[in-house]
Each structure stands twice: as C-alpha cells, then as structure tokens.
PDB file of C-alpha atoms in Angstrom:
ATOM      1  CA  MET A   1      17.097  10.086  36.847  1.00  0.00           C
ATOM      2  CA  ALA A   2      17.895   9.667  33.148  1.00  0.00           C
ATOM      3  CA  GLU A   3      20.062  12.238  31.478  1.00  0.00           C
ATOM      4  CA  VAL A   4      18.870  13.733  28.199  1.00  0.00           C
ATOM      5  CA  ILE A   5      21.668  13.847  25.672  1.00  0.00           C
ATOM      6  CA  ASP A   6      21.462  16.058  22.621  1.00  0.00           C
ATOM      7  CA  ALA A   7      22.041  13.900  19.574  1.00  0.00           C
ATOM      8  CA  PRO A   8      21.973  14.762  15.910  1.00  0.00           C
ATOM      9  CA  GLU A   9      18.543  14.266  14.430  1.00  0.00           C
ATOM     10  CA  VAL A  10      18.211  10.945  12.651  1.00  0.00           C
ATOM     11  CA  ALA A  11      15.925  10.618   9.657  1.00  0.00           C
ATOM     12  CA  GLN A  12      13.224   8.135  10.532  1.00  0.00           C
ATOM     13  CA  ALA A  13      12.509   5.478   7.919  1.00  0.00           C
ATOM     14  CA  PRO A  14       8.883   5.302   6.862  1.00  0.00           C
ATOM     15  CA  ALA A  15       6.833   2.497   8.370  1.00  0.00           C
ATOM     16  CA  ALA A  16       6.705  -0.426   6.005  1.00  0.00           C
ATOM     17  CA  VAL A  17       3.886  -0.960   3.559  1.00  0.00           C
ATOM     18  CA  THR A  18       3.283  -4.713   3.457  1.00  0.00           C
ATOM     19  CA  LEU A  19       1.229  -7.457   1.834  1.00  0.00           C
ATOM     20  CA  SER A  20      -0.389 -10.339   3.628  1.00  0.00           C
ATOM     21  CA  GLU A  21       0.771 -13.742   2.447  1.00  0.00           C
ATOM     22  CA  ARG A  22      -2.562 -14.236   0.605  1.00  0.00           C
ATOM     23  CA  ALA A  23      -2.188 -10.910  -1.200  1.00  0.00           C
ATOM     24  CA  ALA A  24       1.420 -11.683  -2.160  1.00  0.00           C
ATOM     25  CA  VAL A  25       0.440 -15.071  -3.631  1.00  0.00           C
ATOM     26  CA  HIS A  26      -2.381 -13.420  -5.612  1.00  0.00           C
ATOM     27  CA  VAL A  27      -0.059 -10.697  -6.974  1.00  0.00           C
ATOM     28  CA  GLN A  28       2.652 -13.231  -7.879  1.00  0.00           C
ATOM     29  CA  LYS A  29       0.137 -15.395  -9.765  1.00  0.00           C
ATOM     30  CA  PHE A  30      -1.240 -12.382 -11.625  1.00  0.00           C
ATOM     31  CA  LEU A  31       2.238 -11.125 -12.570  1.00  0.00           C
ATOM     32  CA  ALA A  32       3.155 -14.605 -13.852  1.00  0.00           C
ATOM     33  CA  LYS A  33      -0.073 -14.819 -15.882  1.00  0.00           C
ATOM     34  CA  ARG A  34       0.498 -11.305 -17.200  1.00  0.00           C
ATOM     35  CA  GLY A  35       4.012 -12.259 -18.290  1.00  0.00           C
ATOM     36  CA  LYS A  36       5.644  -8.994 -17.239  1.00  0.00           C
ATOM     37  CA  GLY A  37       5.966  -6.612 -14.323  1.00  0.00           C
ATOM     38  CA  VAL A  38       8.351  -5.970 -11.465  1.00  0.00           C
ATOM     39  CA  GLY A  39       5.862  -5.430  -8.657  1.00  0.00           C
ATOM     40  CA  LEU A  40       2.865  -3.513  -7.397  1.00  0.00           C
ATOM     41  CA  ARG A  41       2.381   0.257  -7.058  1.00  0.00           C
ATOM     42  CA  LEU A  42       0.148   1.551  -4.281  1.00  0.00           C
ATOM     43  CA  GLY A  43      -1.010   5.128  -4.036  1.00  0.00           C
ATOM     44  CA  VAL A  44      -3.848   7.478  -3.218  1.00  0.00           C
ATOM     45  CA  ARG A  45      -5.783   9.987  -5.282  1.00  0.00           C
ATOM     46  CA  THR A  46      -8.199  12.737  -4.354  1.00  0.00           C
ATOM     47  CA  THR A  47     -11.770  11.681  -5.087  1.00  0.00           C
ATOM     48  CA  GLY A  48     -14.995  10.361  -3.602  1.00  0.00           C
ATOM     49  CA  CYS A  49     -17.224  11.554  -0.832  1.00  0.00           C
ATOM     50  CA  SER A  50     -14.612  11.085   1.920  1.00  0.00           C
ATOM     51  CA  GLY A  51     -11.749  12.710   0.046  1.00  0.00           C
ATOM     52  CA  MET A  52      -9.258   9.998  -1.002  1.00  0.00           C
ATOM     53  CA  ALA A  53      -9.270   6.662  -2.795  1.00  0.00           C
ATOM     54  CA  TYR A  54      -6.647   3.961  -3.131  1.00  0.00           C
ATOM     55  CA  LYS A  55      -4.813   3.318  -6.411  1.00  0.00           C
ATOM     56  CA  LEU A  56      -3.420  -0.088  -7.227  1.00  0.00           C
ATOM     57  CA  GLU A  57      -1.511  -0.958 -10.398  1.00  0.00           C
ATOM     58  CA  PHE A  58       1.155  -3.300 -11.651  1.00  0.00           C
ATOM     59  CA  VAL A  59       4.615  -1.810 -12.243  1.00  0.00           C
ATOM     60  CA  ASP A  60       6.463  -2.414 -15.485  1.00  0.00           C
ATOM     61  CA  GLU A  61       8.959   0.436 -15.034  1.00  0.00           C
ATOM     62  CA  THR A  62      10.132   1.832 -11.714  1.00  0.00           C
ATOM     63  CA  SER A  63      10.520   5.500 -10.813  1.00  0.00           C
ATOM     64  CA  SER A  64      13.529   6.807  -8.899  1.00  0.00           C
ATOM     65  CA  GLU A  65      11.131   8.869  -6.749  1.00  0.00           C
ATOM     66  CA  ASP A  66       9.251   5.822  -5.441  1.00  0.00           C
ATOM     67  CA  THR A  67       9.956   4.264  -2.071  1.00  0.00           C
ATOM     68  CA  ARG A  68      10.395   0.509  -2.503  1.00  0.00           C
ATOM     69  CA  PHE A  69       9.297  -2.085   0.035  1.00  0.00           C
ATOM     70  CA  GLU A  70       9.403  -5.852  -0.255  1.00  0.00           C
ATOM     71  CA  SER A  71       6.888  -8.185   1.325  1.00  0.00           C
ATOM     72  CA  HIS A  72       6.660 -11.966   0.857  1.00  0.00           C
ATOM     73  CA  GLY A  73       8.824 -11.704  -2.255  1.00  0.00           C
ATOM     74  CA  VAL A  74       6.763  -8.952  -3.927  1.00  0.00           C
ATOM     75  CA  ALA A  75       8.178  -5.475  -4.593  1.00  0.00           C
ATOM     76  CA  ILE A  76       5.832  -2.651  -3.524  1.00  0.00           C
ATOM     77  CA  PHE A  77       6.348   0.871  -4.869  1.00  0.00           C
ATOM     78  CA  VAL A  78       4.821   3.994  -3.278  1.00  0.00           C
ATOM     79  CA  ASP A  79       5.113   7.510  -4.697  1.00  0.00           C
ATOM     80  CA  PRO A  80       6.289  10.300  -2.357  1.00  0.00           C
ATOM     81  CA  LYS A  81       2.897  12.072  -2.210  1.00  0.00           C
ATOM     82  CA  SER A  82       1.058   8.884  -1.194  1.00  0.00           C
ATOM     83  CA  LEU A  83       3.586   7.588   1.342  1.00  0.00           C
ATOM     84  CA  PRO A  84       2.398   9.643   4.366  1.00  0.00           C
ATOM     85  CA  TYR A  85      -1.133   8.272   3.877  1.00  0.00           C
ATOM     86  CA  LEU A  86      -0.019   4.641   3.455  1.00  0.00           C
ATOM     87  CA  GLN A  87       2.724   4.233   6.083  1.00  0.00           C
ATOM     88  CA  GLY A  88       2.096   1.117   8.142  1.00  0.00           C
ATOM     89  CA  MET A  89      -0.608  -0.205   5.796  1.00  0.00           C
ATOM     90  CA  GLU A  90      -1.075  -3.895   5.013  1.00  0.00           C
ATOM     91  CA  LEU A  91      -2.759  -4.953   1.790  1.00  0.00           C
ATOM     92  CA  ASP A  92      -4.708  -8.182   2.227  1.00  0.00           C
ATOM     93  CA  TYR A  93      -6.630 -10.352  -0.228  1.00  0.00           C
ATOM     94  CA  THR A  94      -9.900 -11.654   1.141  1.00  0.00           C
ATOM     95  CA  ARG A  95     -12.856 -13.733   0.089  1.00  0.00           C
ATOM     96  CA  GLU A  96     -16.183 -12.910   1.740  1.00  0.00           C
ATOM     97  CA  GLY A  97     -19.060 -14.972   0.396  1.00  0.00           C
ATOM     98  CA  LEU A  98     -19.121 -14.537  -3.367  1.00  0.00           C
ATOM     99  CA  ASN A  99     -16.923 -11.430  -3.246  1.00  0.00           C
ATOM    100  CA  GLU A 100     -13.153 -11.452  -3.300  1.00  0.00           C
ATOM    101  CA  GLY A 101     -10.610  -8.697  -3.604  1.00  0.00           C
ATOM    102  CA  PHE A 102      -7.986  -6.571  -1.967  1.00  0.00           C
ATOM    103  CA  LYS A 103      -8.600  -5.121   1.477  1.00  0.00           C
ATOM    104  CA  PHE A 104      -6.638  -2.081   2.656  1.00  0.00           C
ATOM    105  CA  ASN A 105      -5.780  -2.307   6.371  1.00  0.00           C
ATOM    106  CA  ASN A 106      -4.573   1.246   6.877  1.00  0.00           C
ATOM    107  CA  PRO A 107      -3.876   2.509  10.423  1.00  0.00           C
ATOM    108  CA  ASN A 108      -3.995   6.108   9.117  1.00  0.00           C
ATOM    109  CA  GLU A 109      -7.593   5.808   7.936  1.00  0.00           C
ATOM    110  CA  LYS A 110      -9.965   7.729  10.201  1.00  0.00           C
ATOM    111  CA  ASP A 111     -13.223   7.278   8.313  1.00  0.00           C
ATOM    112  CA  ARG A 112     -14.593   5.555   5.220  1.00  0.00           C
ATOM    113  CA  CYS A 113     -17.571   6.525   3.089  1.00  0.00           C
ATOM    114  CA  GLY A 114     -20.691   4.365   3.100  1.00  0.00           C
ATOM    115  CA  CYS A 115     -20.008   2.882  -0.324  1.00  0.00           C
ATOM    116  CA  GLY A 116     -16.463   1.925   0.728  1.00  0.00           C
ATOM    117  CA  GLU A 117     -14.804   3.624  -2.252  1.00  0.00           C
ATOM    118  CA  SER A 118     -13.088   6.490  -0.446  1.00  0.00           C
ATOM    119  CA  PHE A 119     -11.544   7.268   2.934  1.00  0.00           C
ATOM    120  CA  ARG A 120     -10.352  10.143   5.112  1.00  0.00           C
ATOM    121  CA  VAL A 121      -7.180  10.470   7.191  1.00  0.00           C
TER     122      VAL A 121
END
C-alpha cells in the first residue's frame, strides 16, 4: 500500500498554448511582411450568442502581466484573464475549399454558436 506524504503545495504551471507548424509559418511570414512585432497575443472577450469570442492580434510591445509561451519559434502572449480559458489550446491555420484562416482547437470549449463566432466553456 502506498504511503501518502504531505508535501508543500507546488504551483502548477499553466498548460501550454501552442501553434501548429502551419500557423507558426503563417504568423512568421506576416510578421516579416509587417516589418515589426515580437509575437502573437491570444485572448478572449465577452460577446456573441455563446458568451465568449477569441481575440488575436500581433504584439509590438509586451506586458509584464502576460504569460509567454513559445511554439515553433513564435512567441505567444496571453493575458491573465484569458489564460484559464485558453490553457491547452492549439492555434492551427487551415485551408478548407476557398476559405482559409486560423482554427482554435481549445479543449476547454464546451459549445460553439451556430455562426462559429463565439463559444462557451
């Protein structure tokens, strides 16, 4: 029988927020074309019929409050309010027929509205 040992509580690091290789290549190309920027900021905002929507923007100046991840050579910044909703998420870049764009593969997402613009956790 295993013995349970009391140990000091260890702060658990948040699950990484990552980019697929395709998304990283797309971001790197866009940053190079743009001529400035240190990475990508991901976040959530309250809106839509399901409650939340993703925010995606290029970062020119970092914030000391952001959690920084790196994936395929791209820095990803997430603000403290958004982090619980995005932990473990992978951002992909897909092409489906004539449409192409970012796809949010978020394990925290429980439901998505019919138009695909908002989600619920």
